[in-house]
Amino acid sequence: MTTTDLDQAASALDAADPLARFRDLFVGSESSLVYFDGNSLGRPPRASVERLARFATEQWGGRLIRGWDESWMQLPFVIGDEIGRTAIGAAAGQTVIGDSTTVLIYKLVRAAFDAQRAADPARVEIVVDRDNFPTDRYLVDGIARECGGRVRWIDVDLSAGVTASGLSAVVGPETAVVVLSHVAYRSGHLADAETLTRIAQDAGALVVWDLCHSAGSVPVHSDAWGFDLAVGCTYKYLNGGPGSPAFAYVAERHQERLAQPIQGWMGAADVFAMGPTYRPADGMRRWLSGTPPIVGMLAMQDTLAMIADAGLPAVRAKSIDLTEFAVRTSDELLAPLGVTVASPRDPEQRGGHVTLSHPAMRAVTARLWEQDVIPDYRDPDGLRIGLSPLSTSFAETLAGMRAVRDAVVALG
Ligand SMILES: Cc1ncc(COP(=O)(O)O)c(C=O)c1O
């Protein structure tokens, strides 16, 4: 194979990549498999394999039930604070590892809605965009029905996301809560979270941010941007493993005033008093409901350590280089075949993935999976190229983009 400009560019970018050393720390990085889906399920760090085995023998096997008193009861808060410090710009005491993302969004939106309506009965609307992730839309719809509220939809361009003017047009004296994704799951659009938060708050609303596609990839400054509430996945860029539990952020100023709807024993003020009635714990403990999923929250610690080592600005810088390179290769190799970029072209408005659009993409994705090239597919016609900055190389990206081209040629 002749060396092209793209090969030279990929080699130069890999050679200059200050994060290149992290790639070998992931299981499978030595194989020729191309992984473009770290924005859905990140690769496992090698250190996590060892951590999980050690936990099973030493902690679970050795300490048995004593493990709860010795460390596990505190783990949701210890790791939550680490996520706050490393990934989402939150001072200690505001972030906790809890349930699935879906359940945590329910808890936060429901708590916010109840508090808002109690303070002002006119506030009955929950604002969400029509292209937000399905679980967010379904939850909002369910909470509105359950509580006698209303959904107020924002229309968005599927290749972009929620804008300041789009949000300003729908918020007002009837808005209770606004639910937004920082990075849009389909297009990769990166919302201006600080501005959108201010617009919603100026209208008297509380905002719940979905950070699933930004945590660990895009810098988030929850405290500095004045966030009220946020939730994020840990199995994407934080590599926590399949179904690892999500985190919730509740700004300190809201912690005493919000009551969560699933009041279980683990969120009670004195867990082992086992008293006749529920009294919520102070601080973030009240957001817990049942027994914390300890095994599921172990692996993410290894990626958090890597992000702390690399620094989130460097992670973001590589993420931009990777997505820019993917857009460039798409323009050179795929545009002549009719493939278009269905993500923002301005890297400042784009998160860690790029979506490529062509009518054959569903079949292209299926074919690529058989060839160990793994992007994912999202309607309509979208092939998502997820680029995890710690584990993805530029050579891997180029190999994958060439495989996409060959599949589009064969099936398009
Ligand atoms: C943006 C976004 N929000 C919410 C979810 C739901 O997460 P979970 O299935 O862990 O509840 C996902 C899952 O991929 C997501 O990407």
XYZ file of C-alpha atoms in Angstrom, residues 7-410:
404
model
C -1.160 8.038 6.372
C 1.489 10.691 6.909
C -0.970 12.863 8.823
C -2.023 9.948 11.040
C 1.619 9.026 11.772
C 2.538 12.616 12.564
C -0.475 13.039 14.849
C 0.276 9.784 16.677
C 3.954 10.716 17.031
C 3.064 14.119 18.512
C 0.223 12.814 20.715
C 1.007 13.481 24.396
C -1.667 10.943 25.398
C -0.364 8.110 23.178
C 1.080 6.309 26.210
C -2.407 5.650 27.593
C -3.532 3.437 24.695
C -1.492 0.434 25.838
C -3.175 0.599 29.221
C -6.426 -0.733 27.696
C -7.388 -4.352 27.079
C -7.417 -5.106 23.352
C -5.312 -2.145 22.237
C -2.742 -4.551 20.797
C -5.226 -6.070 18.330
C -6.142 -4.705 14.895
C -9.795 -4.295 15.891
C -10.994 -0.723 15.323
C -13.157 0.561 18.150
C -15.375 3.517 17.336
C -17.894 2.985 20.136
C -16.164 4.144 23.299
C -18.940 6.737 23.532
C -21.352 3.856 24.195
C -19.174 1.390 26.091
C -15.539 2.249 26.752
C -12.761 -0.337 26.582
C -11.661 -1.853 29.916
C -8.425 -0.537 31.420
C -5.975 -3.358 32.159
C -5.741 -2.063 35.721
C -9.494 -2.624 36.146
C -9.148 -6.332 35.361
C -6.708 -6.626 38.231
C -8.752 -4.351 40.492
C -11.887 -6.452 40.026
C -10.053 -9.729 40.669
C -8.390 -8.290 43.761
C -11.696 -7.009 45.045
C -13.298 -10.440 44.692
C -10.587 -12.234 46.627
C -9.433 -9.654 49.170
C -12.485 -7.483 49.816
C -15.590 -9.517 49.062
C -13.892 -12.860 49.866
C -11.774 -11.641 52.765
C -13.733 -8.931 54.484
C -17.231 -10.269 53.699
C -20.003 -8.245 55.364
C -17.413 -6.186 57.304
C -16.549 -4.519 53.988
C -19.627 -2.301 54.261
C -18.493 -0.665 57.493
C -14.853 -0.599 56.520
C -15.185 1.162 53.145
C -18.083 0.257 50.876
C -20.668 2.520 52.534
C -18.468 5.507 51.699
C -17.499 4.435 48.186
C -20.410 6.145 46.336
C -19.293 9.456 47.861
C -15.541 8.884 47.529
C -15.827 8.067 43.823
C -18.504 10.729 43.363
C -16.118 13.368 44.700
C -13.405 12.054 42.389
C -15.729 12.454 39.396
C -16.558 15.932 40.668
C -12.891 16.880 40.906
C -11.601 15.174 37.763
C -14.426 15.323 35.253
C -17.252 17.740 36.076
C -15.812 20.677 37.998
C -17.735 20.060 41.222
C -16.429 20.741 44.724
C -16.639 17.816 47.166
C -19.954 16.822 48.681
C -22.132 17.355 45.598
C -21.636 14.214 43.506
C -22.637 10.640 44.278
C -22.656 7.330 42.424
C -26.211 6.038 42.477
C -28.492 4.041 40.219
C -28.675 3.826 36.428
C -28.705 7.111 34.525
C -32.380 6.606 33.803
C -33.332 6.190 37.463
C -31.170 9.125 38.546
C -32.669 11.426 35.909
C -36.097 10.412 37.178
C -35.131 11.219 40.763
C -33.644 14.610 39.943
C -36.317 15.797 37.520
C -39.101 14.638 39.812
C -37.505 16.272 42.857
C -36.920 19.508 40.946
C -40.454 19.550 39.570
C -42.030 18.952 42.985
C -39.977 21.711 44.618
C -40.646 24.194 41.852
C -44.378 23.632 41.823
C -44.584 23.768 45.598
C -42.912 27.188 45.475
C -45.074 28.439 42.583
C -48.125 26.424 41.443
C -48.006 28.111 38.009
C -44.781 26.286 37.202
C -46.071 23.096 35.602
C -43.969 22.750 32.448
C -40.945 20.565 31.857
C -38.928 21.677 28.853
C -37.021 19.120 26.778
C -35.872 18.985 23.178
C -37.364 16.594 20.653
C -33.957 15.089 19.946
C -32.864 14.523 23.511
C -31.937 10.919 24.348
C -35.054 8.701 24.433
C -34.831 7.930 28.154
C -34.784 11.660 28.985
C -37.859 12.317 26.812
C -39.747 9.285 28.093
C -39.027 10.216 31.712
C -40.124 13.800 31.218
C -43.326 12.630 29.558
C -43.989 10.161 32.402
C -43.272 12.672 35.167
C -45.536 15.256 33.536
C -48.377 12.720 33.423
C -47.720 11.433 36.933
C -47.686 14.937 38.435
C -50.297 16.717 36.336
C -47.676 18.781 34.546
C -47.006 19.486 30.860
C -44.151 18.863 28.462
C -42.909 21.826 26.444
C -40.891 20.667 23.451
C -37.978 22.430 21.759
C -37.609 21.662 18.052
C -34.006 21.093 17.000
C -31.983 20.456 13.877
C -30.954 16.756 14.008
C -27.432 17.628 12.851
C -27.039 20.211 15.622
C -28.716 20.697 19.025
C -30.358 23.134 21.443
C -29.414 26.775 20.923
C -29.854 29.841 23.129
C -32.621 31.218 20.925
C -34.396 27.837 20.844
C -34.438 27.682 24.631
C -35.312 31.353 25.165
C -38.388 30.887 22.972
C -39.960 28.296 25.284
C -39.027 29.162 28.879
C -41.126 31.496 31.000
C -43.253 31.830 34.150
C -44.748 28.359 33.644
C -41.416 26.552 33.338
C -40.543 24.339 36.282
C -37.619 22.315 34.961
C -35.460 22.196 31.825
C -33.790 18.902 30.818
C -30.875 19.180 28.378
C -27.994 17.052 27.106
C -24.566 18.655 27.100
C -23.458 16.609 24.084
C -26.300 15.452 21.808
C -26.217 11.665 21.459
C -27.064 11.730 17.757
C -25.156 14.658 16.256
C -22.453 15.145 18.869
C -23.501 18.827 19.174
C -21.907 20.444 22.233
C -24.369 22.766 23.952
C -23.273 26.057 25.492
C -24.133 24.776 28.962
C -23.277 27.951 30.838
C -25.419 30.188 28.637
C -28.350 27.764 28.505
C -28.257 27.356 32.279
C -28.426 31.118 32.733
C -31.310 31.494 30.290
C -33.351 28.836 32.106
C -32.510 30.168 35.560
C -33.353 33.738 34.536
C -36.801 32.402 33.682
C -37.051 30.904 37.187
C -36.477 27.285 36.122
C -34.152 24.598 37.445
C -31.977 22.762 34.925
C -31.074 19.066 34.884
C -28.053 18.432 32.662
C -27.454 15.028 31.061
C -23.659 14.741 30.940
C -23.547 11.178 29.558
C -21.619 12.049 26.412
C -19.418 14.715 27.957
C -18.186 13.295 31.280
C -14.562 12.290 30.766
C -14.330 13.766 27.274
C -15.405 17.419 27.368
C -14.532 19.732 30.271
C -17.567 20.500 32.427
C -17.512 23.228 35.105
C -20.644 22.405 37.079
C -19.979 24.824 39.958
C -18.572 27.658 37.839
C -21.392 27.401 35.305
C -23.985 27.542 38.084
C -25.500 24.106 37.435
C -28.458 23.075 39.543
C -28.516 19.339 38.881
C -26.761 16.889 36.580
C -26.500 13.190 35.817
C -23.957 11.271 33.762
C -23.071 7.802 32.547
C -19.906 6.081 33.714
C -19.664 3.296 31.120
C -18.856 5.596 28.201
C -15.741 7.777 28.479
C -15.206 6.755 32.108
C -14.902 3.060 31.147
C -16.824 1.744 34.153
C -17.996 -1.384 32.294
C -21.389 -2.582 31.034
C -24.168 -1.117 33.170
C -21.865 0.622 35.646
C -23.929 2.992 37.816
C -24.363 6.673 36.977
C -23.443 9.760 38.993
C -25.685 12.567 40.171
C -24.630 16.138 40.936
C -26.793 18.301 43.186
C -25.514 21.829 43.839
C -25.017 22.376 47.530
C -27.598 25.189 47.608
C -30.350 22.740 46.611
C -29.437 19.785 48.790
C -31.639 20.482 51.800
C -34.635 21.722 49.837
C -35.069 18.868 47.350
C -36.765 15.605 48.296
C -36.142 12.604 46.094
C -39.072 10.359 45.191
C -37.593 6.894 45.877
C -37.082 7.158 49.612
C -35.278 3.948 50.489
C -33.402 2.920 53.591
C -29.931 3.758 52.225
C -30.903 7.407 51.887
C -32.252 7.654 55.404
C -30.577 9.762 58.089
C -29.606 6.732 60.164
C -29.479 3.698 57.916
C -29.239 1.080 60.647
C -31.697 2.683 63.069
C -34.359 1.025 60.887
C -36.902 3.425 62.334
C -40.626 3.582 61.707
C -40.513 6.509 59.285
C -38.181 7.862 56.625
C -36.105 10.906 57.483
C -33.693 11.902 54.686
C -29.968 11.963 55.361
C -28.090 15.234 55.074
C -26.050 15.925 51.965
C -25.790 13.551 49.039
C -26.651 10.375 50.955
C -30.352 11.192 50.607
C -30.095 10.526 46.841
C -29.363 6.861 47.471
C -32.303 4.484 47.642
C -31.148 0.866 47.958
C -27.854 -0.950 48.477
C -25.150 0.723 46.356
C -23.809 -1.366 43.400
C -20.247 -1.564 44.710
C -18.804 -3.995 42.154
C -20.117 -1.811 39.328
C -18.362 1.294 40.592
C -14.864 -0.178 40.889
C -13.502 0.010 37.348
C -14.207 3.687 36.691
C -11.578 4.587 39.284
C -8.819 3.502 36.903
C -9.983 5.797 34.129
C -10.487 8.652 36.573
C -6.846 8.173 37.610
C -5.762 8.341 33.961
C -7.792 11.508 33.336
C -6.331 13.086 36.469
C -2.863 12.173 35.204
C -3.441 13.454 31.642
C -5.528 16.486 32.644
C -8.977 17.044 31.153
C -7.819 19.945 28.897
C -5.329 17.563 27.231
C -8.072 14.934 26.868
C -10.298 17.509 25.185
C -7.454 18.715 22.940
C -6.910 15.160 21.683
C -10.646 14.643 21.309
C -10.773 17.686 19.025
C -7.765 16.443 17.032
C -9.413 13.026 16.618
C -12.776 14.390 15.506
C -11.085 16.904 13.173
C -9.109 14.038 11.638
C -12.281 11.964 11.239
C -14.028 14.881 9.512
C -11.026 15.398 7.226
C -10.876 11.719 6.245
C -14.631 11.728 5.697
C -14.330 14.733 3.389
C -11.524 13.082 1.439
C -12.642 9.455 1.325
C -16.400 9.448 1.857
C -17.839 12.717 0.533
C -17.247 11.584 -3.083
C -19.511 8.589 -2.279
C -22.352 10.818 -1.056
C -21.600 10.561 2.673
C -22.251 13.775 4.621
C -21.110 14.901 8.062
C -24.210 15.143 10.308
C -22.295 16.773 13.189
C -21.215 20.372 13.720
C -18.093 21.186 11.706
C -16.898 23.723 14.261
C -14.953 21.701 16.867
C -16.014 24.176 19.564
C -19.594 23.017 18.977
C -18.797 19.315 18.816
C -18.232 16.679 21.503
C -16.274 13.438 21.133
C -18.105 11.764 18.272
C -18.818 12.440 14.613
C -21.927 11.200 12.825
C -21.747 10.339 9.145
C -24.910 10.136 7.099
C -25.739 7.926 4.101
C -28.772 5.755 3.284
C -26.638 2.574 3.438
C -25.286 3.168 6.975
C -27.416 0.551 8.738
C -26.104 -2.178 6.434
C -22.613 -0.646 6.505
C -22.529 -0.873 10.298
C -23.589 -4.544 10.278
C -20.898 -5.377 7.732
C -18.210 -3.482 9.657
C -19.008 -5.320 12.902
C -18.304 -8.615 11.099
C -14.930 -7.175 10.107
C -14.002 -6.088 13.655
C -14.566 -2.415 12.882
C -17.073 -1.195 15.455
C -18.961 2.080 15.101
C -22.694 2.218 15.867
C -25.795 3.151 13.949
C -28.468 5.708 14.856
C -31.527 6.571 12.786
C -31.880 8.224 10.366
C -28.940 6.929 8.280
C -26.314 7.837 10.885
C -23.053 5.996 11.522
C -21.455 7.278 14.730
C -17.685 7.424 14.995
C -16.969 7.582 18.743
C -13.382 8.544 19.503
C -12.160 7.937 23.055
C -9.128 10.157 23.552
C -7.283 7.860 25.966
C -7.616 4.645 23.971
C -7.934 5.648 20.309
C -5.018 6.301 17.961
C -5.029 8.260 14.727
C -3.815 5.171 12.809
C -6.798 3.241 14.210
C -9.099 6.075 13.136
C -7.710 6.067 9.600
C -7.971 2.271 9.308
C -11.592 2.465 10.447
C -12.489 5.270 8.066
C -11.014 3.289 5.164
C -13.129 0.298 6.189
C -16.201 2.570 6.210
C -15.324 3.721 2.695
C -14.932 0.145 1.447
C -18.261 -0.871 3.002
C -20.079 2.131 1.483
C -18.565 1.269 -1.925
C -19.751 -2.343 -1.541
